[in-house]
């Protein structure tokens, strides 16, 4: 996974594709797309060919990358994020800070009185945000009431049910004979779990929840309201959490099993060392050194949200949005959705007879449809 | 043009700062680059039209393979996969060529192997998609993304073989017709030829691939290119020195045809359209249009249908079960029928054999009787012969006796009798 800084994508990638390439009769002088490709142009006599054929000149295959970019820009993206945690941990503020706009549930229902609901409810709000031509349909699912009752047993059930319902919806669409061109994707791509900053260890509720949910969705744990912990306390808390997660065999995002190649592994290892991120959310701007920054103003100073020395919000934002957003979606689609599908198809199968040999013309082997 | 489906309560919210998800297309592209691309081209055309040469020229490389002969008994498809790499893009290119197309005397079934091949690729993908434990994201996609149909440069019109084949293929694959070996046609003939071909295709309802014109950045160039279809191409891998540059060309006594000169042939246009501008669109059309059509037809044929919304999910599952039971029932019935037939046949055979046996017995009896008759006759004869022999013997002995008697007393008597007679 190459972590792209936002600046790179903005320029260069959108140079008009065709006129540049179309008029080139000399392969040597053709200039290739600058930003996304790290390599220089190939002289015609030397072309790397690991197992295949040698190219004697510039063909233009890499233009397919631009075509793909244009296509995805046109269709837009969908991203569904869920925030889970007790009330008062700053979930809505965090989401607003992440996406620099009022996308949380509170923002869309300003007049509602804030009451702790009796059971866990799930509320989703959808917004369309656009940046530099890239349109994203963002759905934020909030879980007010989670962990707020006196008896919190099975408070994760509504959440698990909701997540599975989204998978079910997608599966039904996929199985239709006449399918839509683009199946609407409401599956939860990432679940941000807010850990209260106790400074000791994970509570049983946290462990139970993360254990169950990390099996069906990407869970990103964060330490909420981290401005109450000093740096040492923070480091200790993190280590304790990491040890706890390891003891209980909870695999949070980025999961080790899904690292695709050594580069990914190195990158993800660095992230895994820092998990869970200690974050602070703020939606008010203050003046610091002549600049306007997002932060929380207290009597003893201003906590700058985007300052890596103060809190790890930039890391969380980079992980979720700038570098691993597509990865979150891919793992949801290729791993979690597929395992849901396998479970679902197998359970419809059990009342049937023992698997016979496939009928002629149907898939053999693992297809027990 | 935004294709996002905006539900209710969905509004656009302005951003108050830089969030950073504009790197999303790059993330997606990087993932795809790591994953690699695959592209499959099918070349349909008669033997000797320059299919392999054109592929070599298009991808600037030498693919392996020898030219085919004209004596193939039927149409076959030859498929080769190559790994090409350009800067950091890995392309798994599969080139499928027809071998022996148009060489037979009876060409009625020439299109069938091609259609079967295309269907087989769709089928393989469908099977993978229907599996319970599937690995779709690592699946090597072998579906044909583009079909280059090579038209012989007669200069007049399409052959009926071409029309029939293209009609059969147009709903299964993106067809891009090209005029092969177009250095055999002069410019004026070429324009007439192109017009004739396009009108014939339209009047026969053949849907060839139109380059997409809905996206502004490529609409203009695609629009102009659409008007140049079918492309008249010349392929050559030989490089000749022209002026002071080496370029691909074909040399004739009367001049040199430069492959990459747009005034000489449309090769550059083809390369632009096929690779540099529309490769992704070709793949998408194959997946969203042709494959979905195939899948729909195939599933409907198998008996599945989308039931009404309030029925249980996975009607696929239940229909399958029902079909399976139905099929088993049929199987059993067939087995019964076969068993009956078998018993019947055995009976008939038995009867036949019995008949034969009976006949055999009769024959045996007849022969035996005959034999006995003969034997009896012979015995009778023998008996009569014996009787005769006995009688003869008796007479012989009697005669001898008489003779001896007569000799004794009859000498004088005979004399006396004789004297008396003489007197």
Coordinates of C-alpha atoms in Angstrom, one line a residue, chain B residues 44-335:
Chain B
X44 CA -11.5 -13.5 -35.7
X45 CA -10.6 -13.6 -39.3
X46 CA -9.7 -15.7 -42.2
X47 CA -6.3 -17.3 -42.5
X48 CA -3.6 -15.0 -43.9
X49 CA -5.3 -11.7 -43.0
X50 CA -2.4 -10.7 -40.7
X51 CA -3.9 -11.3 -37.3
X52 CA -0.7 -12.4 -35.6
X53 CA 1.3 -9.6 -37.3
X54 CA -1.2 -7.0 -36.1
X55 CA -1.0 -8.2 -32.5
X56 CA 2.8 -8.0 -32.7
X57 CA 2.6 -4.5 -34.0
X58 CA 0.0 -3.4 -31.6
X59 CA 1.9 -4.5 -28.5
X60 CA 5.3 -3.8 -29.9
X61 CA 6.6 -7.3 -29.3
X62 CA 7.0 -10.6 -30.9
X63 CA 4.5 -13.1 -29.7
X64 CA 5.3 -16.7 -30.4
X65 CA 3.5 -18.9 -32.9
X66 CA 3.8 -20.1 -36.5
X67 CA 1.4 -19.2 -39.3
X68 CA -1.4 -21.6 -39.8
X69 CA -2.0 -23.6 -42.9
X70 CA -5.2 -23.5 -45.0
X71 CA -6.0 -27.1 -44.6
X72 CA -7.7 -27.1 -41.2
X73 CA -10.7 -29.4 -41.0
X74 CA -12.6 -27.1 -38.8
X75 CA -12.5 -23.8 -37.0
X76 CA -10.4 -23.9 -33.8
X77 CA -9.3 -21.3 -31.3
X78 CA -5.8 -20.9 -30.2
X79 CA -5.2 -19.0 -27.0
X80 CA -1.9 -17.6 -25.6
X81 CA -1.3 -15.7 -22.5
X82 CA 1.5 -13.2 -22.1
X83 CA 2.7 -11.1 -19.2
X84 CA 3.6 -7.6 -20.3
X85 CA 5.0 -4.9 -18.1
X86 CA 5.2 -1.3 -18.8
X87 CA 6.6 1.0 -16.1
X88 CA 4.7 -0.3 -13.1
X89 CA 1.7 -1.8 -14.8
X90 CA 1.5 -5.5 -15.1
X91 CA -0.8 -6.7 -17.9
X92 CA -1.8 -10.3 -18.3
X93 CA -2.7 -10.3 -22.0
X94 CA -4.5 -13.2 -23.6
X95 CA -4.7 -13.3 -27.3
X96 CA -7.1 -15.8 -28.8
X97 CA -7.0 -16.4 -32.6
X98 CA -9.2 -18.4 -34.8
X99 CA -7.4 -21.0 -36.8
X100 CA -8.9 -22.2 -40.0
X101 CA -11.7 -19.7 -40.1
X102 CA -13.1 -19.4 -43.6
X103 CA -11.0 -22.2 -45.0
X104 CA -13.6 -24.9 -45.2
X105 CA -15.9 -25.5 -48.2
X106 CA -19.0 -25.6 -46.0
X107 CA -18.8 -22.6 -43.6
X108 CA -22.2 -22.9 -42.1
X109 CA -20.9 -23.9 -38.7
X110 CA -17.8 -21.8 -38.7
X111 CA -19.1 -19.4 -36.1
X112 CA -20.1 -22.1 -33.6
X113 CA -16.6 -22.8 -32.1
X114 CA -16.2 -19.1 -31.5
X115 CA -19.5 -18.6 -29.8
X116 CA -18.9 -21.7 -27.7
X117 CA -15.5 -20.5 -26.6
X118 CA -16.9 -17.1 -25.5
X119 CA -19.7 -18.8 -23.7
X120 CA -17.3 -21.2 -22.0
X121 CA -15.4 -18.2 -20.5
X122 CA -18.6 -16.7 -19.2
X123 CA -19.6 -20.0 -17.8
X124 CA -16.3 -20.4 -16.0
X125 CA -16.8 -17.0 -14.4
X126 CA -20.4 -17.8 -13.5
X127 CA -19.4 -21.0 -11.9
X128 CA -16.8 -19.3 -9.8
X129 CA -19.3 -16.6 -8.8
X130 CA -21.9 -19.2 -7.8
X131 CA -19.5 -21.2 -5.6
X132 CA -20.0 -21.0 -1.9
X133 CA -16.3 -20.6 -1.1
X134 CA -15.1 -18.4 -3.9
X135 CA -12.1 -16.3 -4.6
X136 CA -13.4 -13.7 -7.0
X137 CA -10.8 -11.1 -6.4
X138 CA -8.0 -13.4 -7.3
X139 CA -9.7 -15.0 -10.2
X140 CA -8.0 -14.9 -13.5
X141 CA -10.6 -13.3 -15.7
X142 CA -10.6 -15.1 -19.1
X143 CA -13.7 -13.4 -20.5
X144 CA -13.1 -11.8 -23.9
X145 CA -13.0 -8.1 -23.6
X146 CA -12.6 -7.1 -27.2
X147 CA -13.2 -9.0 -30.5
X148 CA -11.3 -7.7 -33.5
X149 CA -13.0 -8.8 -36.6
X150 CA -10.7 -8.8 -39.6
X151 CA -12.5 -8.0 -42.8
X152 CA -10.8 -9.0 -46.0
X153 CA -9.8 -6.1 -48.2
X154 CA -12.0 -6.9 -51.2
X155 CA -13.1 -3.4 -51.6
X156 CA -16.7 -4.2 -52.3
X157 CA -18.7 -5.4 -49.3
X158 CA -18.9 -7.7 -46.4
X159 CA -18.9 -11.4 -47.1
X160 CA -21.9 -13.3 -45.9
X161 CA -19.7 -15.3 -43.6
X162 CA -18.7 -12.0 -42.0
X163 CA -22.2 -10.9 -41.5
X164 CA -23.4 -14.1 -40.0
X165 CA -20.5 -14.4 -37.7
X166 CA -20.7 -10.8 -36.5
X167 CA -24.5 -11.1 -36.0
X168 CA -23.9 -14.1 -33.7
X169 CA -21.2 -12.4 -31.8
X170 CA -22.6 -8.9 -31.3
X171 CA -24.6 -9.7 -28.2
X172 CA -21.7 -11.6 -26.5
X173 CA -18.7 -9.5 -27.0
X174 CA -17.6 -6.0 -28.0
X175 CA -16.9 -6.2 -31.7
X176 CA -14.5 -3.9 -33.3
X177 CA -14.4 -4.5 -37.1
X178 CA -11.2 -3.7 -38.9
X179 CA -10.2 -3.9 -42.5
X180 CA -7.0 -6.0 -42.7
X181 CA -4.2 -5.5 -45.1
X182 CA -5.6 -2.2 -46.1
X183 CA -2.6 -1.3 -48.2
X184 CA -4.3 -3.3 -50.9
X185 CA -7.0 -0.7 -51.2
X186 CA -6.7 2.8 -52.6
X187 CA -8.0 5.8 -50.7
X188 CA -11.1 6.4 -52.7
X189 CA -12.0 2.8 -52.7
X190 CA -11.4 2.8 -49.0
X191 CA -14.0 5.4 -48.2
X192 CA -16.6 3.7 -50.4
X193 CA -15.7 0.4 -48.7
X194 CA -16.1 1.8 -45.2
X195 CA -19.4 3.4 -46.1
X196 CA -20.7 0.1 -47.6
X197 CA -19.6 -1.9 -44.6
X198 CA -21.2 0.4 -42.1
X199 CA -24.4 0.5 -44.0
X200 CA -24.5 -3.3 -44.3
X201 CA -23.9 -3.6 -40.6
X202 CA -26.6 -1.2 -39.8
X203 CA -29.1 -2.8 -42.1
X204 CA -28.4 -6.2 -40.7
X205 CA -28.8 -5.0 -37.2
X206 CA -25.2 -5.9 -36.1
X207 CA -24.3 -3.9 -33.0
X208 CA -20.6 -3.1 -33.0
X209 CA -18.8 -1.5 -30.2
X210 CA -19.2 2.2 -30.0
X211 CA -16.6 4.1 -28.1
X212 CA -18.2 5.8 -25.2
X213 CA -19.1 9.5 -25.6
X214 CA -20.6 10.2 -22.2
X215 CA -17.5 11.4 -20.4
X216 CA -16.4 14.8 -21.4
X217 CA -12.7 14.1 -21.3
X218 CA -12.9 11.4 -24.0
X219 CA -16.2 12.3 -25.6
X220 CA -14.7 14.3 -28.4
X221 CA -12.0 12.0 -29.5
X222 CA -14.2 8.9 -29.2
X223 CA -16.9 10.7 -31.2
X224 CA -14.5 11.4 -34.1
X225 CA -13.1 7.9 -33.9
X226 CA -16.5 6.4 -34.1
X227 CA -16.9 8.0 -37.4
X228 CA -13.7 6.3 -38.7
X229 CA -14.9 2.8 -38.0
X230 CA -14.0 0.2 -39.3
X231 CA -10.4 1.0 -39.0
X232 CA -8.2 0.2 -42.0
X233 CA -5.0 -1.2 -40.6
X234 CA -1.7 -2.4 -41.8
X235 CA 0.5 -4.5 -39.6
X236 CA 4.3 -4.8 -39.8
X237 CA 7.0 -5.7 -37.4
X238 CA 9.8 -4.8 -39.8
X239 CA 11.6 -1.6 -39.2
X240 CA 12.9 0.4 -42.1
X241 CA 14.9 3.6 -42.2
X242 CA 12.8 6.4 -43.4
X243 CA 14.4 9.8 -43.5
X244 CA 16.6 9.5 -40.5
X245 CA 14.3 7.5 -38.2
X246 CA 13.6 3.8 -37.9
X247 CA 9.9 3.1 -38.2
X248 CA 7.7 0.2 -38.8
X249 CA 6.8 0.0 -42.5
X250 CA 6.2 -2.3 -45.4
X251 CA 8.3 -1.7 -48.5
X252 CA 7.0 -2.1 -52.0
X253 CA 8.7 -1.3 -55.3
X254 CA 6.3 1.7 -55.6
X255 CA 6.7 3.1 -52.2
X256 CA 6.7 2.4 -48.5
X257 CA 3.6 2.1 -46.3
X258 CA 4.4 3.5 -42.8
X259 CA 2.3 1.8 -40.2
X260 CA 2.3 4.7 -37.8
X261 CA 1.5 7.4 -40.3
X262 CA -2.1 8.4 -39.9
X263 CA -2.3 9.4 -43.5
X264 CA -1.3 5.9 -44.6
X265 CA -3.5 3.8 -42.4
X266 CA -5.6 3.8 -39.2
X267 CA -3.3 1.8 -37.1
X268 CA -2.5 4.6 -34.7
X269 CA -6.3 5.2 -34.2
X270 CA -6.8 1.6 -33.4
X271 CA -4.0 1.6 -30.9
X272 CA -5.4 4.7 -29.3
X273 CA -8.9 3.4 -29.0
X274 CA -8.1 -0.1 -28.0
X275 CA -5.4 0.4 -25.5
X276 CA -4.8 4.0 -24.5
X277 CA -8.3 5.3 -24.2
X278 CA -10.9 2.6 -23.8
X279 CA -9.3 -0.5 -22.4
X280 CA -11.1 0.0 -19.1
X281 CA -14.4 0.7 -20.8
X282 CA -14.1 -2.4 -22.8
X283 CA -13.6 -4.5 -19.7
X284 CA -16.5 -2.8 -17.9
X285 CA -18.9 -3.3 -20.9
X286 CA -17.9 -7.0 -21.0
X287 CA -18.7 -7.3 -17.3
X288 CA -21.8 -5.2 -16.9
X289 CA -23.5 -5.9 -20.2
X290 CA -22.4 -9.0 -21.9
X291 CA -21.7 -11.1 -18.9
X292 CA -24.9 -10.0 -17.1
X293 CA -26.9 -10.9 -20.2
X294 CA -25.3 -14.3 -20.3
X295 CA -25.8 -14.8 -16.6
X296 CA -29.4 -13.8 -16.8
X297 CA -30.1 -16.2 -19.7
X298 CA -28.2 -19.0 -18.1
X299 CA -30.0 -18.7 -14.7
X300 CA -33.4 -18.4 -16.3
X301 CA -32.6 -21.4 -18.4
X302 CA -31.8 -23.3 -15.3
X303 CA -35.2 -22.5 -14.0
X304 CA -34.4 -19.8 -11.4
X305 CA -36.3 -16.7 -11.3
X306 CA -36.5 -13.7 -9.0
X307 CA -39.5 -14.4 -6.9
X308 CA -41.7 -11.7 -5.4
X309 CA -40.3 -9.7 -2.6
X310 CA -42.1 -11.4 0.3
X311 CA -41.0 -14.9 -0.5
X312 CA -38.1 -16.4 1.4
X313 CA -34.6 -15.5 0.3
X314 CA -32.5 -17.8 -1.6
X315 CA -35.2 -19.0 -3.9
X316 CA -32.1 -20.0 -5.7
X317 CA -31.6 -22.6 -3.0
X318 CA -35.2 -23.9 -3.0
X319 CA -35.5 -23.9 -6.7
X320 CA -32.3 -25.8 -6.9
X321 CA -33.6 -28.3 -4.4
X322 CA -36.9 -28.7 -6.3
X323 CA -35.0 -29.1 -9.5
X324 CA -32.7 -31.6 -8.0
X325 CA -35.6 -33.7 -6.8
X326 CA -37.3 -33.4 -10.1
X327 CA -34.2 -34.5 -11.9
X328 CA -33.7 -37.4 -9.6
X329 CA -37.3 -38.5 -10.2
X330 CA -36.7 -38.3 -13.8
X331 CA -33.6 -40.3 -13.5
X332 CA -35.4 -43.0 -11.6
X333 CA -38.1 -43.1 -14.3
X334 CA -35.6 -43.4 -17.0
X335 CA -33.9 -46.2 -15.1

